[in-house]
Amino acid sequence: MLYREAGQFKTNYVADSAIFPLRQDRIGLGLIIIAAYALAFLGNSFLLQAVMIPFLVFSLASIGLNILTGYTGLLSLGTGAFMGVGAYACYKLMTAFPEVNVIVWIFVSGFFSAAIGALFGLPSLRIKGFYLAVATLAAQFFLQWCFIRIPWLVNYNVSGALDAPLRTLFGTPIMGPNATPQTRYLVVLTIVILLTWLASNLVHGRIGRMWIAIRDMDLAAELMGIRPLQTKLLAFAVSSYYCGVAGALLVFLWYGGAEYDVFNINQSFFILFMVIIGGLGSLIGSFFGAALIFILPIVLGIVLPAIMSPFGISVGADVIEHLRFMIVGALIIFFLIVEPHGLARLWQIGKQKLLVWPFPY
Amino acid sequence: MRAPDNPVFAKGDVLLAVENVSLGFGGVKALTDVSFDIRKSEIRAIIGPNGAGKTSMLNCINGFYYPTEGRITFKGVKRPKMRPYEAARGGIARTFQNVALFKSMSTLDNIMAGRSIKMHSNFFWQLFRHGPAMKEEVEHRRFVEEIIDFLEIQHIRKTPVGRLPYGLQKRVELGRALAMEPELLLLDEPMAGMNLEEKEDMSRFILEVNQQYGTTIALIEHDMGVVMDLSDRVVVLEYGRKIADGTPSEVKGDQRVIDAYLGVAH
Ligand SMILES: Nc1ncnc2c1ncn2[C@@H]1O[C@H](COP(=O)(O)OP(=O)(O)OP(=O)(O)O)[C@@H](O)[C@H]1O
Ligand SMILES: [Mg+2]
C-alpha cells in the first residue's frame, strides 16, 4: 500500500488534531503493536529476556528523561536515581502490602519518584543548563547514598539487595523466580504501551505545548501567562514518574533482583545517550535510542564473531565490549554533529520522502 | 493579579498610567521620571532614537523589570511587584523587538500556546486526551483558526516557525499575542525589517485589531509614516526621558522632537 496523504481530507478539527492524522501511520502502529504481542509467543526466552524486556524498560526510562530534557529543555543527570526511587518504593510497597496486586504497586511506585523528582526540580526555577545538571547530579549522589545507607529500604536484608518476590496476576506468576520471560514480557509490554500512549496524549496537548514553550523561549512563555515553576515542576514530576516505573520494571521484571549499583551515574548517562541519539523531544525517538544503544551491541556480539571466524580471527567477549563503547561513542559524536535531532528526525525525513516518492519533492 | 472592583473601562478612560517611573541598571539610567497614560481603545505610539528606553518601558509595563522609582497603575489598580505571567493573566500581551517565537513549533501550535491561560481542563483529562480536554482543544482550535484567517497565514499553519521568513514570523508572533485576547497589546517594532508591502499588511492588521475588538495598543515604531498614520497619541522618549507627548501632528511640530531626531546636541 502506498504511503500517501492524498484523499485524506480532514473535515473537522478533531480529526485534524489527531496524533496520527495519516491512516497509513495508524495502520502501521497497529501492526507494530500486534507484532510485539505476537513476539511473546514466537520469540525464544533469550530474545524476550535479554533483548525485548530491557529494550522496553530502557525505552520507558528514555521517554521519562525525554519529557524533561527533550520537551522541556531541562538537562538531568539524576535519571538513574529517580529510577531507583521507583524500584525501592515498589519493593517497600509490595512487601508491606502483599495482598494488593503488584501491578498496582508498580504504578503507584512512580508517584514516589515523581514527588522526589519534583523536589529536586525546585532549583530549576533559578538555574538552567549546566548548573541545573549539576544540581540533578547532587540528587543522583544523595539518593544513591540513601539506597546504600538506609537498610530499612531493603527490609534490613543482610545482602542489602532488592529481590523480586513471587507475585501473580490471575493466578499466573508474573514476578519472581517462577515467572517465565513470556509473562514478564507481556506485563512489561502492556505497561509500556499504556504509558507511552498517555505520554503521547500529554505532549500533544496544552501541557506539551507549555513544556516546549518553556524549552524554546522561556521568557516569551512566561509572557503567555505560563507559570515557569509549575510547568517545570510538572515536567520533573511526570518525567520522574516514568523513570520510577521503569526502575521498578528493571529490577523486578527484568533482573529479578538488584543492588543499589544499577542506579548509579552510569545508568543516568546511558539513558541520556539514548535520548540524544534517539532524538530530543520525540517519543518514537526514545524507542529508537533504546534500540540502538541497547540492541545494537547485542547484534554486534552475535554478528561480528560470525563474520570474523571464516578469516580465522576469533572475537572475544572483551573485544565486543570495547567495540560496543567505541561504537556508541562514535554514534553520539556523529549525532551531535550531523543530526542533533537524532534518529527521530531521520525517520521523519524518510517518511516525508516516502510521501512524495518516486518524485524528489 | 486581583481583578479590580469590576469597573467597566469605556473607550477613552485611562487603562494604564505610568507615573514618574525611573529604571536603572547599576549606573545606567534607562528611564528617568517618565509619566504618561494609555487610554482604553487607543493606539499609543512610543517613539524615540535608539537606546531611548522604549523597550525598557514595555518591560516595566509587563513585569520583566520593576521600576526603581515611580508606579504603574493598570485598570485603576496600582500594581504590586508582579511577574510577567501575572501581567499576562491580567490582560497584557506583547510581541518582541527580536522575534521570540517557539521556533520548533508550528504556526498553529505557537498560537495555540498563546491560549494556554484560557485552557483549564485538568491533568487527568489531558492524560487521556478525551472529554473536556479534547472539547477544549477543538474549541480553542476554532478560535486560533479565526486568527489564522484574519492574519492570512493559512498556508503556513503547519510549518515550523523557525523556517519562516522574518516578516511572517512577526505576523505569527502577533497572532500568538492576539490569542491571549489581551486588553492591552504591547508591540515592540512590529514592522522592523519589513518591506513596504509587509508593512502595509501589518499596519492594516494593527488597525483592524484596534477597531474590531477595541484592543488598546502600545506601539513602538521607528517608521514615522506608520506612526503618524496609525497612532492616536504619541509619547517621545530620548535618553530615558519623556520629551514630548501629544497627537501625531503636535509631536511632529515639536522642536525638541525635531532636534532629537536630527541629532542636535543639547
Ligand atoms: N538589561 C539591561 N542591562 C543594562 N542596561 C540595559 C538593559 N536593558 C536596557 N539597557 C540600557 O537601557 C537603555 C535603553 O534601552 P532600550 O532597549 O530600552 O532602548 P530602545 O529605546 O528600545 O532602543 P532601540 O530603538 O534600539 O530598540 C540603553 O542604554 C540600554 O543599553
Ligand atoms: Mg527597543
XYZ file of C-alpha atoms and ligand atoms in Angstrom:
659
model
C 0.000 0.000 0.000
C 1.281 3.429 -0.856
C 2.184 5.943 1.774
C 0.148 8.963 0.694
C -1.626 11.948 2.157
C -3.854 12.329 -0.881
C -7.567 11.890 -0.463
C -7.423 12.070 3.325
C -9.066 15.428 3.878
C -9.784 16.484 7.407
C -13.294 17.729 7.750
C -13.164 18.688 11.393
C -10.681 19.843 13.991
C -10.952 16.632 15.994
C -9.632 14.631 13.064
C -7.071 17.275 12.195
C -5.787 17.368 15.777
C -5.338 13.597 15.847
C -1.913 12.432 16.899
C -1.649 10.206 13.846
C -3.604 12.001 11.164
C -2.429 9.637 8.401
C -4.328 6.391 8.001
C -1.149 4.557 6.974
C 0.542 5.649 10.203
C -2.332 4.332 12.279
C -2.270 1.019 10.444
C 1.496 0.806 10.850
C 1.237 1.442 14.554
C -1.449 -1.201 14.927
C 0.712 -3.730 13.100
C 3.700 -2.982 15.298
C 1.639 -3.495 18.439
C 0.233 -6.772 17.120
C 3.723 -7.922 16.171
C 5.016 -7.006 19.624
C 2.369 -9.166 21.269
C 2.898 -11.963 18.755
C 6.572 -11.942 19.653
C 5.665 -13.153 23.146
C 4.534 -16.418 21.572
C 7.037 -16.633 18.715
C 10.236 -15.423 20.339
C 12.506 -17.636 22.409
C 13.448 -16.942 26.006
C 16.741 -15.319 25.100
C 15.087 -12.849 22.765
C 12.448 -11.926 25.307
C 14.617 -11.879 28.424
C 17.856 -10.460 27.093
C 16.619 -8.209 24.312
C 12.967 -7.247 24.389
C 12.307 -6.735 28.098
C 15.350 -4.493 28.649
C 14.661 -2.665 25.395
C 11.163 -1.806 26.614
C 12.369 -0.849 30.082
C 15.008 1.478 28.675
C 12.520 2.921 26.205
C 10.261 3.815 29.098
C 13.094 5.441 31.034
C 14.097 7.327 27.872
C 10.559 8.610 27.472
C 10.814 9.834 31.048
C 14.055 11.689 30.501
C 12.866 12.916 27.123
C 9.889 14.638 28.732
C 12.264 16.581 30.931
C 15.271 17.123 28.695
C 13.797 16.800 25.227
C 10.449 18.506 25.652
C 11.092 20.939 28.473
C 14.792 21.539 27.849
C 15.949 20.774 31.392
C 19.062 18.644 31.473
C 19.062 15.974 34.167
C 21.779 13.583 35.268
C 19.652 12.084 38.015
C 17.722 9.597 35.889
C 19.376 6.586 37.487
C 18.484 7.757 40.972
C 14.899 8.558 40.043
C 14.613 5.049 38.617
C 15.972 3.782 41.893
C 13.344 5.621 43.907
C 10.679 3.808 41.910
C 12.308 0.437 42.467
C 12.803 0.884 46.221
C 9.302 2.316 46.639
C 7.853 -0.620 44.750
C 9.794 -3.037 46.953
C 8.590 -1.421 50.173
C 5.001 -1.266 48.992
C 4.711 -4.801 47.696
C 6.375 -6.338 50.711
C 4.329 -4.251 53.157
C 1.027 -4.901 51.406
C 1.433 -8.224 49.596
C -2.334 -8.680 49.314
C -2.638 -5.823 46.834
C -1.748 -6.794 43.286
C 1.798 -5.930 42.358
C 0.717 -4.205 39.144
C -0.950 -1.583 41.311
C 2.267 -1.074 43.248
C 4.318 -0.734 40.103
C 2.119 2.153 39.011
C 1.998 3.659 42.490
C 5.758 3.499 42.948
C 6.121 6.024 40.141
C 4.388 8.621 42.306
C 7.190 8.375 44.835
C 9.830 9.168 42.264
C 7.543 11.885 40.886
C 7.487 13.565 44.286
C 11.242 13.217 44.780
C 11.866 14.394 41.214
C 9.723 17.479 41.699
C 11.561 18.224 44.924
C 14.929 18.113 43.205
C 13.429 20.098 40.350
C 12.858 23.112 42.580
C 16.224 24.718 41.749
C 15.218 24.735 38.073
C 13.360 27.992 38.582
C 16.616 29.772 39.184
C 19.221 27.781 37.332
C 19.438 26.232 33.911
C 21.660 24.207 31.656
C 24.966 23.195 33.109
C 24.171 24.351 36.630
C 20.878 22.509 36.716
C 22.662 19.390 35.514
C 24.992 19.735 38.472
C 22.030 20.104 40.829
C 20.498 16.899 39.488
C 23.875 15.261 39.893
C 23.611 16.120 43.577
C 20.250 14.307 43.590
C 21.899 11.331 41.953
C 24.573 11.047 44.633
C 22.337 11.879 47.559
C 19.702 9.313 46.586
C 22.303 6.673 45.884
C 23.710 7.317 49.323
C 20.226 6.753 50.735
C 19.897 3.458 48.859
C 23.139 2.251 50.413
C 22.791 3.663 53.905
C 19.146 3.098 54.754
C 18.722 -0.638 55.333
C 15.004 -0.081 56.003
C 14.611 0.376 52.250
C 15.520 -3.274 51.674
C 13.704 -4.526 54.785
C 17.043 -4.988 56.561
C 18.097 -7.629 54.090
C 21.625 -8.682 55.047
C 22.682 -8.733 51.412
C 21.466 -5.155 51.038
C 19.936 -6.147 47.721
C 16.453 -5.941 46.296
C 14.937 -9.269 45.331
C 11.807 -9.993 43.390
C 9.244 -11.862 45.477
C 6.783 -14.215 43.847
C 3.745 -12.299 42.679
C 0.899 -13.390 40.460
C -1.728 -11.943 38.192
C -4.857 -14.060 37.647
C -3.004 -16.967 39.209
C -0.059 -16.759 36.801
C 3.319 -15.815 38.266
C 4.452 -12.528 36.760
C 7.266 -11.756 39.153
C 9.849 -13.792 40.964
C 11.793 -16.896 40.015
C 8.767 -18.777 38.693
C 7.661 -16.116 36.268
C 8.544 -17.007 32.690
C 10.160 -14.465 30.379
C 6.989 -14.668 28.315
C 4.647 -13.492 31.057
C 7.082 -10.840 32.249
C 7.454 -9.587 28.707
C 3.693 -9.365 28.287
C 3.363 -7.379 31.503
C 6.198 -5.004 30.621
C 4.927 -4.565 27.079
C 1.425 -3.698 28.238
C 2.661 -1.213 30.814
C 4.999 0.441 28.315
C 2.305 0.713 25.640
C -0.139 2.207 28.129
C 2.319 4.744 29.487
C 3.562 5.669 26.024
C 0.003 6.356 24.945
C -0.547 8.608 27.959
C 2.737 10.439 27.361
C 1.778 10.952 23.761
C -1.531 12.484 24.820
C 0.228 14.807 27.220
C 2.886 16.077 24.847
C 0.392 16.726 22.072
C -1.930 18.840 24.189
C -1.829 22.006 26.219
C 0.725 20.660 28.681
C 3.106 19.560 25.952
C 2.885 22.968 24.297
C 3.679 24.607 27.602
C 6.714 22.390 28.072
C 8.019 23.105 24.588
C 7.311 26.807 25.044
C 9.483 26.820 28.162
C 12.214 24.987 26.257
C 12.161 27.155 23.138
C 11.839 30.581 24.742
C 11.134 30.684 28.443
C 10.726 34.458 28.671
C 8.121 34.513 25.929
C 6.381 31.555 27.561
C 6.109 33.489 30.786
C 4.563 36.348 28.845
C 1.893 33.991 27.569
C 0.908 33.550 31.192
C 2.676 30.193 31.540
C 3.987 29.840 35.088
C 7.585 28.718 34.735
C 7.947 26.997 38.084
C 4.745 24.968 37.919
C 5.417 23.949 34.345
C 8.968 22.850 35.073
C 7.999 21.018 38.235
C 5.260 19.210 36.366
C 7.852 18.127 33.816
C 10.122 16.905 36.612
C 7.256 15.027 38.243
C 5.951 13.357 35.087
C 9.460 12.579 33.896
C 10.426 11.038 37.208
C 7.182 9.072 37.295
C 8.175 7.356 34.070
C 11.718 6.791 35.289
C 10.408 5.388 38.562
C 8.132 2.863 36.878
C 10.980 1.931 34.548
C 13.220 1.411 37.570
C 10.702 -0.895 39.215
C 10.299 -2.875 35.989
C 14.054 -3.058 35.577
C 14.661 -4.650 38.952
C 11.605 -6.823 39.414
C 10.602 -7.852 35.911
C 13.941 -7.897 34.160
C 16.840 -8.532 36.570
C 14.724 -10.284 39.176
C 16.775 -8.581 41.852
C 19.469 -5.946 42.046
C 21.712 -3.848 44.222
C 21.854 -0.091 44.548
C 24.611 -0.108 41.962
C 22.290 -0.419 38.972
C 21.024 3.068 39.726
C 24.380 4.770 39.555
C 25.505 7.678 37.447
C 26.370 5.395 34.532
C 22.726 4.458 34.248
C 21.861 8.166 34.092
C 24.313 8.710 31.250
C 23.194 5.552 29.483
C 19.614 6.856 29.340
C 20.784 10.333 28.375
C 22.689 8.886 25.405
C 19.581 7.009 24.312
C 17.605 10.233 24.388
C 20.235 12.174 22.461
C 20.718 9.530 19.795
C 17.022 8.752 19.535
C 16.012 12.369 19.287
C 15.358 15.036 21.872
C 11.686 15.856 22.028
C 10.419 12.708 20.321
C 8.629 9.765 21.864
C 9.341 7.433 18.991
C 12.942 8.597 19.197
C 13.077 7.232 22.730
C 12.413 3.774 21.325
C 14.939 4.246 18.539
C 17.580 5.385 21.006
C 16.983 2.470 23.349
C 17.101 0.075 20.417
C 20.314 1.468 19.034
C 22.218 1.696 22.280
C 20.970 -1.481 23.857
C 20.231 -3.816 20.979
C 22.946 -2.853 18.504
C 25.787 -4.107 20.732
C 23.958 -7.404 21.227
C 23.576 -7.792 17.486
C 27.238 -6.916 17.027
C 28.152 -9.510 19.611
C 26.447 -12.144 17.529
C 27.274 -10.895 14.050
C 30.919 -9.890 14.465
C 32.277 -13.267 15.546
C 30.282 -14.901 12.768
C 31.805 -12.598 10.149
C 35.299 -12.812 11.517
C 35.614 -16.532 12.149
C 35.968 -17.527 8.456
C 39.095 -15.355 8.396
C 40.451 -17.168 11.377
C 40.037 -14.185 13.645
C 38.301 -15.002 16.873
C 36.482 -12.158 18.530
C 36.332 -12.465 22.275
C 33.741 -11.039 24.624
C 36.169 -8.367 25.809
C 36.733 -7.142 22.267
C 32.986 -6.920 21.750
C 32.691 -4.927 24.943
C 35.352 -2.465 23.778
C 33.778 -2.225 20.350
C 30.459 -1.516 21.958
C 31.807 1.502 23.805
C 33.615 2.750 20.725
C 30.575 2.432 18.507
C 28.241 4.061 20.973
C 30.746 6.875 21.489
C 31.163 7.370 17.764
C 27.395 7.418 17.281
C 26.931 10.062 19.937
C 29.521 12.290 18.327
C 28.019 11.639 14.920
C 24.540 12.603 16.020
C 25.622 15.630 17.991
C 27.412 16.976 14.941
C 25.384 15.749 11.990
C 21.853 15.312 13.240
C 21.180 16.847 16.648
C 17.556 15.794 16.376
C 18.581 12.183 16.340
C 17.130 9.126 14.688
C 13.620 10.505 15.062
C 14.499 13.268 12.612
C 15.944 10.794 10.113
C 12.733 8.798 10.452
C 10.689 11.905 9.732
C 12.767 12.818 6.713
C 12.359 9.274 5.462
C 8.598 9.498 5.822
C 8.491 12.871 4.062
C 10.421 11.376 1.166
C 8.100 8.409 1.084
C 5.047 10.668 0.943
C 6.142 12.102 -2.383
C 8.026 9.109 -3.718
C 9.017 8.495 -6.526
C 9.303 12.237 -7.117
C 12.139 14.114 -5.453
C 9.713 16.626 -3.855
C -3.288 39.979 39.817
C -6.507 40.739 41.647
C -9.293 41.910 39.435
C -10.298 45.472 40.204
C -13.759 46.060 41.609
C -15.036 45.369 38.186
C -15.167 48.830 36.710
C -16.080 48.845 33.055
C -13.489 50.665 31.036
C -15.098 52.681 28.317
C -13.249 53.975 25.312
C -11.150 56.919 26.413
C -10.791 56.004 30.107
C -7.251 55.705 31.379
C -6.378 51.999 31.149
C -2.765 52.214 32.177
C -0.995 55.054 33.924
C 2.759 55.364 34.223
C 3.741 57.817 36.931
C 7.250 59.119 37.499
C 8.833 55.841 36.518
C 12.598 55.527 36.683
C 14.615 52.444 35.907
C 18.315 52.000 36.483
C 20.736 49.215 35.700
C 23.639 49.804 38.025
C 24.982 53.110 36.787
C 22.948 53.213 33.568
C 19.636 55.002 33.783
C 17.353 53.555 31.157
C 14.340 55.615 32.240
C 14.127 58.817 34.243
C 10.917 60.139 35.720
C 8.647 59.144 32.855
C 4.890 59.730 33.135
C 2.208 59.114 30.568
C -1.016 57.214 30.234
C -2.666 54.880 27.786
C -6.386 55.192 27.257
C -8.808 52.418 26.531
C -9.028 51.520 22.832
C -6.403 53.938 21.601
C -3.228 53.257 19.661
C -0.460 54.851 21.633
C 2.908 55.123 19.915
C 6.150 55.241 21.837
C 8.953 56.641 19.736
C 12.476 57.855 20.212
C 16.011 57.345 18.937
C 17.916 54.094 19.543
C 18.602 53.449 23.203
C 15.947 55.932 24.300
C 14.381 53.422 26.673
C 11.315 52.369 24.698
C 11.791 48.645 25.129
C 12.660 49.194 28.784
C 9.344 50.979 29.187
C 7.427 47.992 27.814
C 9.484 45.716 30.024
C 8.327 47.686 33.046
C 4.717 47.572 31.931
C 4.616 43.806 31.599
C 6.652 42.976 34.656
C 10.031 41.996 33.178
C 11.590 44.857 35.076
C 10.333 46.501 38.188
C 10.753 50.281 38.141
C 13.300 51.567 40.635
C 11.016 54.517 41.282
C 7.505 55.530 40.396
C 4.445 53.429 39.861
C 2.297 51.858 37.219
C -1.471 51.654 37.556
C -3.364 49.201 35.381
C -7.153 49.324 35.230
C -7.235 51.648 38.188
C -5.217 49.373 40.464
C -1.677 50.175 41.470
C 0.245 47.098 40.570
C 2.182 45.260 43.174
C 5.532 43.876 42.150
C 4.496 41.295 39.612
C 5.959 38.655 37.395
C 5.382 38.679 33.627
C 2.977 35.740 33.813
C 0.835 37.691 36.252
C 0.761 40.636 33.883
C -0.220 38.231 31.117
C -3.041 36.824 33.207
C -4.093 40.378 33.963
C -4.604 41.019 30.251
C -1.307 42.345 28.895
C 0.190 40.659 25.830
C 3.254 41.595 23.867
C 5.474 40.974 20.886
C 9.222 41.397 20.865
C 11.682 43.556 19.026
C 13.607 40.413 18.104
C 11.034 37.766 17.331
C 10.622 35.430 20.296
C 8.563 32.595 18.869
C 8.709 28.974 19.958
C 10.756 28.093 16.946
C 10.354 24.325 16.832
C 6.576 24.573 16.984
C 4.297 25.092 14.019
C 2.415 28.323 13.464
C -0.688 26.615 14.760
C 0.975 25.391 17.957
C 2.576 28.762 18.617
C -0.788 30.453 18.505
C -2.375 27.617 20.481
C 0.331 28.126 23.113
C -0.905 31.697 23.369
C -4.206 30.242 24.562
C -2.636 28.296 27.407
C -4.101 30.564 30.070
C -7.561 30.239 28.583
C -7.487 26.443 28.777
C -8.465 24.831 32.034
C -9.098 21.115 31.537
C -7.237 19.228 34.211
C -4.257 16.943 34.066
C -6.358 13.798 34.201
C -8.301 14.662 31.053
C -5.118 15.830 29.381
C -3.640 12.398 30.010
C -6.450 10.738 28.115
C -6.945 13.497 25.539
C -10.651 12.931 25.897
C -13.752 14.572 27.267
C -13.175 18.146 28.401
C -9.557 18.137 27.197
C -10.472 17.308 23.621
C -13.526 19.548 23.657
C -11.371 22.421 24.823
C -8.672 21.639 22.271
C -11.221 21.853 19.460
C -12.892 24.994 20.789
C -9.615 26.823 21.031
C -8.508 25.470 17.712
C -11.533 27.151 16.196
C -10.576 30.441 17.808
C -6.993 30.073 16.615
C -8.170 29.337 13.078
C -10.026 32.642 13.127
C -6.797 34.410 13.981
C -5.017 32.485 11.238
C -7.653 33.565 8.719
C -7.514 37.129 9.953
C -3.733 37.300 9.562
C -3.855 35.448 6.246
C -1.393 32.763 7.272
C -3.441 29.669 6.422
C -0.742 28.360 4.105
C 1.886 28.181 6.865
C -0.403 26.695 9.509
C 1.655 23.541 9.964
C 5.102 24.922 9.155
C 7.631 25.073 11.988
C 8.058 28.800 12.522
C 11.836 28.594 12.579
C 11.698 28.034 8.817
C 9.527 31.047 8.041
C 10.849 34.307 6.640
C 11.164 37.132 9.133
C 8.093 39.042 8.011
C 5.845 36.027 8.500
C 7.403 35.284 11.874
C 6.424 38.764 13.015
C 2.911 38.060 11.851
C 2.746 34.758 13.720
C 4.018 36.498 16.815
C 1.181 38.996 16.537
C -1.193 36.064 16.197
C 0.167 34.469 19.328
C -0.340 37.692 21.260
C -3.870 38.072 19.885
C -4.679 34.536 21.014
C -4.449 35.810 24.566
C -7.343 38.196 23.856
C -5.410 40.921 25.633
C -6.828 44.140 26.894
C -3.538 45.865 26.324
C -1.284 44.791 23.480
C 2.339 45.916 23.503
C 4.057 45.806 20.112
C 7.797 46.342 20.033
C 8.740 47.378 16.490
C 6.312 45.037 14.727
C 7.440 46.251 11.324
C 11.192 46.327 11.746
C 12.970 44.757 8.807
C 9.861 44.504 6.628
C 9.414 45.630 3.077
C 6.769 48.150 2.113
C 4.108 45.609 1.260
C 4.604 43.708 4.500
C 4.452 46.954 6.434
C 1.164 47.833 4.807
C -0.263 44.445 5.714
C 0.915 44.740 9.283
C -0.493 48.272 9.603
C -3.815 47.014 8.357
C -3.838 44.167 10.914
C -2.998 46.525 13.769
C -5.735 48.938 12.791
C -8.267 46.163 12.391
C -7.452 44.629 15.772
C -7.874 48.034 17.313
C -11.115 48.819 15.553
C -12.836 45.449 15.566
C -12.011 44.312 19.074
C -11.320 47.663 20.696
C -7.936 46.364 21.846
C -5.722 49.029 23.335
C -2.319 49.044 21.677
C 1.035 50.478 22.679
C 3.265 50.559 19.633
C 6.969 51.171 19.361
C 7.926 52.037 15.815
C 10.731 53.826 14.031
C 8.939 54.431 10.751
C 7.449 57.904 11.190
C 4.996 57.458 8.352
C 3.497 54.419 10.052
C 3.388 56.168 13.421
C 1.623 59.190 12.015
C -0.919 57.019 10.192
C -1.735 54.591 12.953
C -1.489 56.266 16.285
C -3.926 58.391 18.194
C -1.285 59.809 20.515
C 2.478 59.639 20.638
C 4.913 59.776 23.524
C 8.514 60.605 22.652
C 11.468 59.410 24.708
C 15.078 60.495 24.481
C 17.848 59.295 26.766
C 15.242 57.780 29.063
C 13.264 60.998 29.493
C 9.953 61.996 28.031
C 10.433 64.963 25.745
C 7.022 65.214 24.116
C 3.524 63.801 24.351
C 0.533 64.518 22.162
C -1.209 63.851 18.884
C 0.993 62.931 15.937
C 0.765 66.394 14.431
C 1.572 68.109 17.722
C 4.579 65.906 18.250
C 5.781 66.298 14.711
C 5.985 70.054 15.113
C 7.718 69.940 18.494
C 11.181 71.497 18.325
C 12.711 69.083 20.858
C 11.479 66.102 18.868
C 12.886 67.514 15.661
C 16.208 68.108 17.417
C 16.248 64.608 18.899
C 15.675 63.023 15.523
C 18.117 65.258 13.718
C 20.686 64.613 16.433
C 21.146 68.218 17.525
C 23.457 68.473 20.524
C 21.954 69.879 23.700
N 19.182 44.530 30.925
C 19.862 45.658 30.758
N 21.028 45.872 31.430
C 21.722 47.004 31.288
N 21.346 48.020 30.509
C 20.219 47.890 29.804
C 19.410 46.705 29.894
N 18.334 46.873 29.089
C 18.459 48.078 28.522
N 19.583 48.708 28.950
C 20.013 50.036 28.566
O 18.929 50.911 28.691
C 18.930 51.836 27.636
C 17.603 51.808 26.919
O 17.496 50.599 26.205
P 16.186 50.169 25.421
O 16.421 48.809 24.874
O 15.021 50.344 26.285
O 16.135 51.218 24.227
P 15.176 51.275 22.983
O 14.576 52.622 23.011
O 14.261 50.146 22.938
O 16.205 51.209 21.783
P 16.081 50.531 20.335
O 15.376 51.505 19.451
O 17.493 50.351 19.910
O 15.352 49.279 20.498
C 20.099 51.527 26.731
O 21.161 52.393 27.066
C 20.435 50.115 27.102
O 21.808 49.896 26.957
Mg 13.983 48.542 21.717
